[in-house]
Amino acid sequence: MFLDRQSSKDKKAVQDKIIKRQALAETDPDIEPLIIFPEGGTTNGQQMIQFKRGAFVGLRSIWPKVHKIWSPFQTPFAGAIGGFPYFFIACSILWSSCTKYELPIFRPNDYFFEHHQKEGEQKHDTYARVVRQLMSEASGLQVSDQSVEDKFEYIKILYPNDKKHL
């Protein structure tokens, strides 16, 4: 699902679609749970930034997966390019490899929240934090306190007159 990250209306619409899709996956065995990837073309390939709440707010099953790309020359993760340029760079790097880490499908329950929820933390925040930590431990990617909004500020510095990079 694609969205305009600068539009609150678009974010809400996509979040609603995610919740509906997750509800369908809970009742129809032919529909896989929502799959999340921490890298998603928004980081440097070394760290996982904070997850947005969209995949977690419905408190439904998700399927965490991580792809780690390695190359002796350069990484396709620049943190500031997207779309076709990202795809072109990723496909043109020779002697690279991709390791896939596929964690079990996860669904929170009362026991999970009793043992992992911090005081004052909302359930979807607990869910996102713990899943990100599990993905970090499984893949070796570091956890970063940065957010995607921090990336947008960085892009504004790199491309001050160019809106297409946002």
JSON list of C-alpha atoms in Angstrom, two decimals:
[
{"chain": "A", "resi": 1, "resn": "MET", "atom": "CA", "xyz": [0.00, 0.00, 0.00]},
{"chain": "A", "resi": 2, "resn": "PHE", "atom": "CA", "xyz": [1.46, 3.30, -1.05]},
{"chain": "A", "resi": 3, "resn": "LEU", "atom": "CA", "xyz": [0.76, 6.57, 0.66]},
{"chain": "A", "resi": 4, "resn": "ASP", "atom": "CA", "xyz": [1.71, 10.21, 0.70]},
{"chain": "A", "resi": 5, "resn": "ARG", "atom": "CA", "xyz": [3.66, 10.36, 3.96]},
{"chain": "A", "resi": 6, "resn": "GLN", "atom": "CA", "xyz": [3.05, 14.09, 4.17]},
{"chain": "A", "resi": 7, "resn": "SER", "atom": "CA", "xyz": [-0.75, 13.70, 4.11]},
{"chain": "A", "resi": 8, "resn": "SER", "atom": "CA", "xyz": [-2.54, 12.96, 7.40]},
{"chain": "A", "resi": 9, "resn": "LYS", "atom": "CA", "xyz": [-5.67, 12.03, 5.44]},
{"chain": "A", "resi": 10, "resn": "ASP", "atom": "CA", "xyz": [-3.76, 9.52, 3.31]},
{"chain": "A", "resi": 11, "resn": "LYS", "atom": "CA", "xyz": [-2.05, 8.03, 6.37]},
{"chain": "A", "resi": 12, "resn": "LYS", "atom": "CA", "xyz": [-5.42, 7.48, 8.06]},
{"chain": "A", "resi": 13, "resn": "ALA", "atom": "CA", "xyz": [-6.91, 5.91, 4.91]},
{"chain": "A", "resi": 14, "resn": "VAL", "atom": "CA", "xyz": [-4.01, 3.46, 4.58]},
{"chain": "A", "resi": 15, "resn": "GLN", "atom": "CA", "xyz": [-4.17, 2.64, 8.29]},
{"chain": "A", "resi": 16, "resn": "ASP", "atom": "CA", "xyz": [-7.87, 1.81, 7.91]},
{"chain": "A", "resi": 17, "resn": "LYS", "atom": "CA", "xyz": [-7.08, -0.44, 4.91]},
{"chain": "A", "resi": 18, "resn": "ILE", "atom": "CA", "xyz": [-4.41, -2.24, 6.95]},
{"chain": "A", "resi": 19, "resn": "ILE", "atom": "CA", "xyz": [-6.80, -2.89, 9.83]},
{"chain": "A", "resi": 20, "resn": "LYS", "atom": "CA", "xyz": [-9.49, -4.25, 7.45]},
{"chain": "A", "resi": 21, "resn": "ARG", "atom": "CA", "xyz": [-6.93, -6.45, 5.67]},
{"chain": "A", "resi": 22, "resn": "GLN", "atom": "CA", "xyz": [-5.65, -7.82, 8.96]},
{"chain": "A", "resi": 23, "resn": "ALA", "atom": "CA", "xyz": [-9.18, -8.61, 10.12]},
{"chain": "A", "resi": 24, "resn": "LEU", "atom": "CA", "xyz": [-9.78, -10.59, 6.91]},
{"chain": "A", "resi": 25, "resn": "ALA", "atom": "CA", "xyz": [-6.54, -12.52, 7.43]},
{"chain": "A", "resi": 26, "resn": "GLU", "atom": "CA", "xyz": [-7.71, -13.54, 10.91]},
{"chain": "A", "resi": 27, "resn": "THR", "atom": "CA", "xyz": [-10.86, -15.18, 9.53]},
{"chain": "A", "resi": 28, "resn": "ASP", "atom": "CA", "xyz": [-9.75, -16.47, 6.10]},
{"chain": "A", "resi": 29, "resn": "PRO", "atom": "CA", "xyz": [-6.93, -19.07, 6.14]},
{"chain": "A", "resi": 30, "resn": "ASP", "atom": "CA", "xyz": [-6.18, -18.34, 2.47]},
{"chain": "A", "resi": 31, "resn": "ILE", "atom": "CA", "xyz": [-5.10, -14.79, 3.30]},
{"chain": "A", "resi": 32, "resn": "GLU", "atom": "CA", "xyz": [-1.63, -14.44, 4.80]},
{"chain": "A", "resi": 33, "resn": "PRO", "atom": "CA", "xyz": [-1.11, -12.03, 7.68]},
{"chain": "A", "resi": 34, "resn": "LEU", "atom": "CA", "xyz": [0.36, -8.62, 7.00]},
{"chain": "A", "resi": 35, "resn": "ILE", "atom": "CA", "xyz": [4.06, -8.94, 6.20]},
{"chain": "A", "resi": 36, "resn": "ILE", "atom": "CA", "xyz": [6.39, -6.23, 7.46]},
{"chain": "A", "resi": 37, "resn": "PHE", "atom": "CA", "xyz": [9.95, -5.49, 6.43]},
{"chain": "A", "resi": 38, "resn": "PRO", "atom": "CA", "xyz": [11.99, -3.13, 8.63]},
{"chain": "A", "resi": 39, "resn": "GLU", "atom": "CA", "xyz": [14.18, -1.78, 5.86]},
{"chain": "A", "resi": 40, "resn": "GLY", "atom": "CA", "xyz": [11.52, -0.84, 3.32]},
{"chain": "A", "resi": 41, "resn": "GLY", "atom": "CA", "xyz": [13.97, 1.36, 1.40]},
{"chain": "A", "resi": 42, "resn": "THR", "atom": "CA", "xyz": [13.88, 4.00, 4.11]},
{"chain": "A", "resi": 43, "resn": "THR", "atom": "CA", "xyz": [17.06, 3.30, 6.03]},
{"chain": "A", "resi": 44, "resn": "ASN", "atom": "CA", "xyz": [20.76, 2.74, 5.47]},
{"chain": "A", "resi": 45, "resn": "GLY", "atom": "CA", "xyz": [20.49, -1.05, 5.58]},
{"chain": "A", "resi": 46, "resn": "GLN", "atom": "CA", "xyz": [22.30, -1.20, 8.93]},
{"chain": "A", "resi": 47, "resn": "GLN", "atom": "CA", "xyz": [19.66, -0.01, 11.37]},
{"chain": "A", "resi": 48, "resn": "MET", "atom": "CA", "xyz": [15.93, -0.30, 11.98]},
{"chain": "A", "resi": 49, "resn": "ILE", "atom": "CA", "xyz": [14.17, 2.97, 12.67]},
{"chain": "A", "resi": 50, "resn": "GLN", "atom": "CA", "xyz": [11.03, 3.22, 14.77]},
{"chain": "A", "resi": 51, "resn": "PHE", "atom": "CA", "xyz": [8.02, 1.48, 13.28]},
{"chain": "A", "resi": 52, "resn": "LYS", "atom": "CA", "xyz": [4.90, 3.43, 12.47]},
{"chain": "A", "resi": 53, "resn": "ARG", "atom": "CA", "xyz": [1.77, 2.25, 14.23]},
{"chain": "A", "resi": 54, "resn": "GLY", "atom": "CA", "xyz": [-0.22, 1.32, 11.09]},
{"chain": "A", "resi": 55, "resn": "ALA", "atom": "CA", "xyz": [0.69, -2.38, 11.08]},
{"chain": "A", "resi": 56, "resn": "PHE", "atom": "CA", "xyz": [0.33, -2.67, 14.85]},
{"chain": "A", "resi": 57, "resn": "VAL", "atom": "CA", "xyz": [-2.68, -0.55, 15.83]},
{"chain": "A", "resi": 58, "resn": "GLY", "atom": "CA", "xyz": [-5.16, -3.32, 14.99]},
{"chain": "A", "resi": 59, "resn": "LEU", "atom": "CA", "xyz": [-3.30, -5.71, 17.33]},
{"chain": "A", "resi": 60, "resn": "ARG", "atom": "CA", "xyz": [-3.62, -8.45, 14.68]},
{"chain": "A", "resi": 61, "resn": "SER", "atom": "CA", "xyz": [-1.21, -11.03, 13.33]},
{"chain": "A", "resi": 62, "resn": "ILE", "atom": "CA", "xyz": [1.84, -9.88, 11.41]},
{"chain": "A", "resi": 63, "resn": "TRP", "atom": "CA", "xyz": [4.62, -11.79, 9.73]},
{"chain": "A", "resi": 64, "resn": "PRO", "atom": "CA", "xyz": [8.01, -10.12, 10.32]},
{"chain": "A", "resi": 65, "resn": "LYS", "atom": "CA", "xyz": [10.69, -10.60, 7.66]},
{"chain": "A", "resi": 66, "resn": "VAL", "atom": "CA", "xyz": [14.09, -9.02, 7.16]},
{"chain": "A", "resi": 67, "resn": "HIS", "atom": "CA", "xyz": [16.27, -8.87, 4.04]},
{"chain": "A", "resi": 68, "resn": "LYS", "atom": "CA", "xyz": [19.93, -8.06, 4.60]},
{"chain": "A", "resi": 69, "resn": "ILE", "atom": "CA", "xyz": [21.80, -7.12, 1.44]},
{"chain": "A", "resi": 70, "resn": "TRP", "atom": "CA", "xyz": [25.58, -7.29, 1.38]},
{"chain": "A", "resi": 71, "resn": "SER", "atom": "CA", "xyz": [28.03, -6.10, -1.26]},
{"chain": "A", "resi": 72, "resn": "PRO", "atom": "CA", "xyz": [31.80, -5.49, -1.11]},
{"chain": "A", "resi": 73, "resn": "PHE", "atom": "CA", "xyz": [31.39, -2.32, -3.20]},
{"chain": "A", "resi": 74, "resn": "GLN", "atom": "CA", "xyz": [28.36, -0.37, -2.06]},
{"chain": "A", "resi": 75, "resn": "THR", "atom": "CA", "xyz": [25.02, -0.82, -0.46]},
{"chain": "A", "resi": 76, "resn": "PRO", "atom": "CA", "xyz": [21.82, -0.08, -2.34]},
{"chain": "A", "resi": 77, "resn": "PHE", "atom": "CA", "xyz": [20.50, 1.56, 0.81]},
{"chain": "A", "resi": 78, "resn": "ALA", "atom": "CA", "xyz": [21.21, 5.25, 0.68]},
{"chain": "A", "resi": 79, "resn": "GLY", "atom": "CA", "xyz": [18.30, 6.26, 2.85]},
{"chain": "A", "resi": 80, "resn": "ALA", "atom": "CA", "xyz": [17.46, 9.10, 0.47]},
{"chain": "A", "resi": 81, "resn": "ILE", "atom": "CA", "xyz": [16.52, 7.52, -2.84]},
{"chain": "A", "resi": 82, "resn": "GLY", "atom": "CA", "xyz": [13.43, 5.63, -3.76]},
{"chain": "A", "resi": 83, "resn": "GLY", "atom": "CA", "xyz": [11.46, 4.07, -6.56]},
{"chain": "A", "resi": 84, "resn": "PHE", "atom": "CA", "xyz": [13.18, 3.28, -9.83]},
{"chain": "A", "resi": 85, "resn": "PRO", "atom": "CA", "xyz": [16.65, 4.65, -8.93]},
{"chain": "A", "resi": 86, "resn": "TYR", "atom": "CA", "xyz": [16.69, 2.41, -5.85]},
{"chain": "A", "resi": 87, "resn": "PHE", "atom": "CA", "xyz": [15.59, -0.62, -7.87]},
{"chain": "A", "resi": 88, "resn": "PHE", "atom": "CA", "xyz": [18.19, 0.08, -10.58]},
{"chain": "A", "resi": 89, "resn": "ILE", "atom": "CA", "xyz": [21.06, 0.40, -8.09]},
{"chain": "A", "resi": 90, "resn": "ALA", "atom": "CA", "xyz": [19.99, -2.70, -6.17]},
{"chain": "A", "resi": 91, "resn": "CYS", "atom": "CA", "xyz": [19.83, -4.80, -9.36]},
{"chain": "A", "resi": 92, "resn": "SER", "atom": "CA", "xyz": [23.11, -3.55, -10.81]},
{"chain": "A", "resi": 93, "resn": "ILE", "atom": "CA", "xyz": [25.42, -4.38, -7.91]},
{"chain": "A", "resi": 94, "resn": "LEU", "atom": "CA", "xyz": [27.55, -7.40, -8.78]},
{"chain": "A", "resi": 95, "resn": "TRP", "atom": "CA", "xyz": [28.77, -9.91, -6.23]},
{"chain": "A", "resi": 96, "resn": "SER", "atom": "CA", "xyz": [26.14, -9.08, -3.71]},
{"chain": "A", "resi": 97, "resn": "SER", "atom": "CA", "xyz": [24.00, -11.33, -1.62]},
{"chain": "A", "resi": 98, "resn": "CYS", "atom": "CA", "xyz": [20.69, -11.15, 0.17]},
{"chain": "A", "resi": 99, "resn": "THR", "atom": "CA", "xyz": [19.96, -13.06, 3.34]},
{"chain": "A", "resi": 100, "resn": "LYS", "atom": "CA", "xyz": [16.32, -13.49, 4.27]},
{"chain": "A", "resi": 101, "resn": "TYR", "atom": "CA", "xyz": [15.25, -13.81, 7.89]},
{"chain": "A", "resi": 102, "resn": "GLU", "atom": "CA", "xyz": [11.68, -14.99, 8.24]},
{"chain": "A", "resi": 103, "resn": "LEU", "atom": "CA", "xyz": [10.32, -14.91, 11.78]},
{"chain": "A", "resi": 104, "resn": "PRO", "atom": "CA", "xyz": [7.20, -16.78, 12.88]},
{"chain": "A", "resi": 105, "resn": "ILE", "atom": "CA", "xyz": [3.81, -15.16, 12.48]},
{"chain": "A", "resi": 106, "resn": "PHE", "atom": "CA", "xyz": [3.19, -13.15, 15.62]},
{"chain": "A", "resi": 107, "resn": "ARG", "atom": "CA", "xyz": [-0.04, -12.12, 17.33]},
{"chain": "A", "resi": 108, "resn": "PRO", "atom": "CA", "xyz": [-0.09, -10.42, 20.71]},
{"chain": "A", "resi": 109, "resn": "ASN", "atom": "CA", "xyz": [-2.26, -11.70, 23.53]},
{"chain": "A", "resi": 110, "resn": "ASP", "atom": "CA", "xyz": [-2.96, -10.81, 27.16]},
{"chain": "A", "resi": 111, "resn": "TYR", "atom": "CA", "xyz": [0.10, -12.73, 28.39]},
{"chain": "A", "resi": 112, "resn": "PHE", "atom": "CA", "xyz": [2.30, -10.77, 25.98]},
{"chain": "A", "resi": 113, "resn": "PHE", "atom": "CA", "xyz": [1.06, -7.41, 27.26]},
{"chain": "A", "resi": 114, "resn": "GLU", "atom": "CA", "xyz": [1.29, -8.48, 30.92]},
{"chain": "A", "resi": 115, "resn": "HIS", "atom": "CA", "xyz": [4.98, -9.26, 30.46]},
{"chain": "A", "resi": 116, "resn": "HIS", "atom": "CA", "xyz": [6.14, -6.64, 27.94]},
{"chain": "A", "resi": 117, "resn": "GLN", "atom": "CA", "xyz": [4.03, -3.50, 28.24]},
{"chain": "A", "resi": 118, "resn": "LYS", "atom": "CA", "xyz": [5.76, -0.60, 29.94]},
{"chain": "A", "resi": 119, "resn": "GLU", "atom": "CA", "xyz": [3.84, 1.71, 32.23]},
{"chain": "A", "resi": 120, "resn": "GLY", "atom": "CA", "xyz": [1.97, 4.35, 30.24]},
{"chain": "A", "resi": 121, "resn": "GLU", "atom": "CA", "xyz": [2.71, 2.65, 26.91]},
{"chain": "A", "resi": 122, "resn": "GLN", "atom": "CA", "xyz": [-0.14, 2.00, 24.50]},
{"chain": "A", "resi": 123, "resn": "LYS", "atom": "CA", "xyz": [-0.61, -1.59, 23.36]},
{"chain": "A", "resi": 124, "resn": "HIS", "atom": "CA", "xyz": [0.24, -0.92, 19.72]},
{"chain": "A", "resi": 125, "resn": "ASP", "atom": "CA", "xyz": [3.47, 0.80, 20.82]},
{"chain": "A", "resi": 126, "resn": "THR", "atom": "CA", "xyz": [4.41, -2.23, 22.93]},
{"chain": "A", "resi": 127, "resn": "TYR", "atom": "CA", "xyz": [3.66, -4.53, 20.00]},
{"chain": "A", "resi": 128, "resn": "ALA", "atom": "CA", "xyz": [5.79, -2.48, 17.59]},
{"chain": "A", "resi": 129, "resn": "ARG", "atom": "CA", "xyz": [8.69, -2.11, 20.04]},
{"chain": "A", "resi": 130, "resn": "VAL", "atom": "CA", "xyz": [8.88, -5.82, 20.87]},
{"chain": "A", "resi": 131, "resn": "VAL", "atom": "CA", "xyz": [8.55, -6.99, 17.26]},
{"chain": "A", "resi": 132, "resn": "ARG", "atom": "CA", "xyz": [11.27, -4.53, 16.19]},
{"chain": "A", "resi": 133, "resn": "GLN", "atom": "CA", "xyz": [13.54, -5.86, 18.96]},
{"chain": "A", "resi": 134, "resn": "LEU", "atom": "CA", "xyz": [12.91, -9.47, 17.88]},
{"chain": "A", "resi": 135, "resn": "MET", "atom": "CA", "xyz": [13.66, -8.56, 14.25]},
{"chain": "A", "resi": 136, "resn": "SER", "atom": "CA", "xyz": [16.85, -6.82, 15.36]},
{"chain": "A", "resi": 137, "resn": "GLU", "atom": "CA", "xyz": [18.03, -9.82, 17.36]},
{"chain": "A", "resi": 138, "resn": "ALA", "atom": "CA", "xyz": [17.24, -12.27, 14.53]},
{"chain": "A", "resi": 139, "resn": "SER", "atom": "CA", "xyz": [18.92, -10.23, 11.80]},
{"chain": "A", "resi": 140, "resn": "GLY", "atom": "CA", "xyz": [21.73, -8.40, 13.56]},
{"chain": "A", "resi": 141, "resn": "LEU", "atom": "CA", "xyz": [20.42, -5.01, 12.43]},
{"chain": "A", "resi": 142, "resn": "GLN", "atom": "CA", "xyz": [20.84, -2.34, 15.06]},
{"chain": "A", "resi": 143, "resn": "VAL", "atom": "CA", "xyz": [17.86, -0.51, 16.53]},
{"chain": "A", "resi": 144, "resn": "SER", "atom": "CA", "xyz": [17.84, 3.25, 15.98]},
{"chain": "A", "resi": 145, "resn": "ASP", "atom": "CA", "xyz": [15.73, 5.84, 17.77]},
{"chain": "A", "resi": 146, "resn": "GLN", "atom": "CA", "xyz": [15.37, 7.82, 14.54]},
{"chain": "A", "resi": 147, "resn": "SER", "atom": "CA", "xyz": [12.07, 8.06, 12.73]},
{"chain": "A", "resi": 148, "resn": "VAL", "atom": "CA", "xyz": [11.12, 8.36, 9.07]},
{"chain": "A", "resi": 149, "resn": "GLU", "atom": "CA", "xyz": [10.48, 12.05, 9.72]},
{"chain": "A", "resi": 150, "resn": "ASP", "atom": "CA", "xyz": [14.19, 12.42, 10.54]},
{"chain": "A", "resi": 151, "resn": "LYS", "atom": "CA", "xyz": [14.90, 11.00, 7.09]},
{"chain": "A", "resi": 152, "resn": "PHE", "atom": "CA", "xyz": [12.63, 13.61, 5.51]},
{"chain": "A", "resi": 153, "resn": "GLU", "atom": "CA", "xyz": [14.59, 16.38, 7.23]},
{"chain": "A", "resi": 154, "resn": "TYR", "atom": "CA", "xyz": [17.82, 14.87, 5.87]},
{"chain": "A", "resi": 155, "resn": "ILE", "atom": "CA", "xyz": [16.36, 14.74, 2.34]},
{"chain": "A", "resi": 156, "resn": "LYS", "atom": "CA", "xyz": [15.30, 18.39, 2.60]},
{"chain": "A", "resi": 157, "resn": "ILE", "atom": "CA", "xyz": [18.93, 19.28, 3.31]},
{"chain": "A", "resi": 158, "resn": "LEU", "atom": "CA", "xyz": [20.19, 17.18, 0.38]},
{"chain": "A", "resi": 159, "resn": "TYR", "atom": "CA", "xyz": [17.52, 18.34, -2.07]},
{"chain": "A", "resi": 160, "resn": "PRO", "atom": "CA", "xyz": [16.21, 21.72, -0.83]},
{"chain": "A", "resi": 161, "resn": "ASN", "atom": "CA", "xyz": [14.30, 22.56, -4.04]},
{"chain": "A", "resi": 162, "resn": "ASP", "atom": "CA", "xyz": [13.13, 19.08, -5.05]},
{"chain": "A", "resi": 163, "resn": "LYS", "atom": "CA", "xyz": [9.81, 17.74, -3.72]},
{"chain": "A", "resi": 164, "resn": "LYS", "atom": "CA", "xyz": [9.93, 14.43, -5.64]},
{"chain": "A", "resi": 165, "resn": "HIS", "atom": "CA", "xyz": [12.37, 12.88, -3.15]},
{"chain": "A", "resi": 166, "resn": "LEU", "atom": "CA", "xyz": [9.83, 13.21, -0.35]}
]
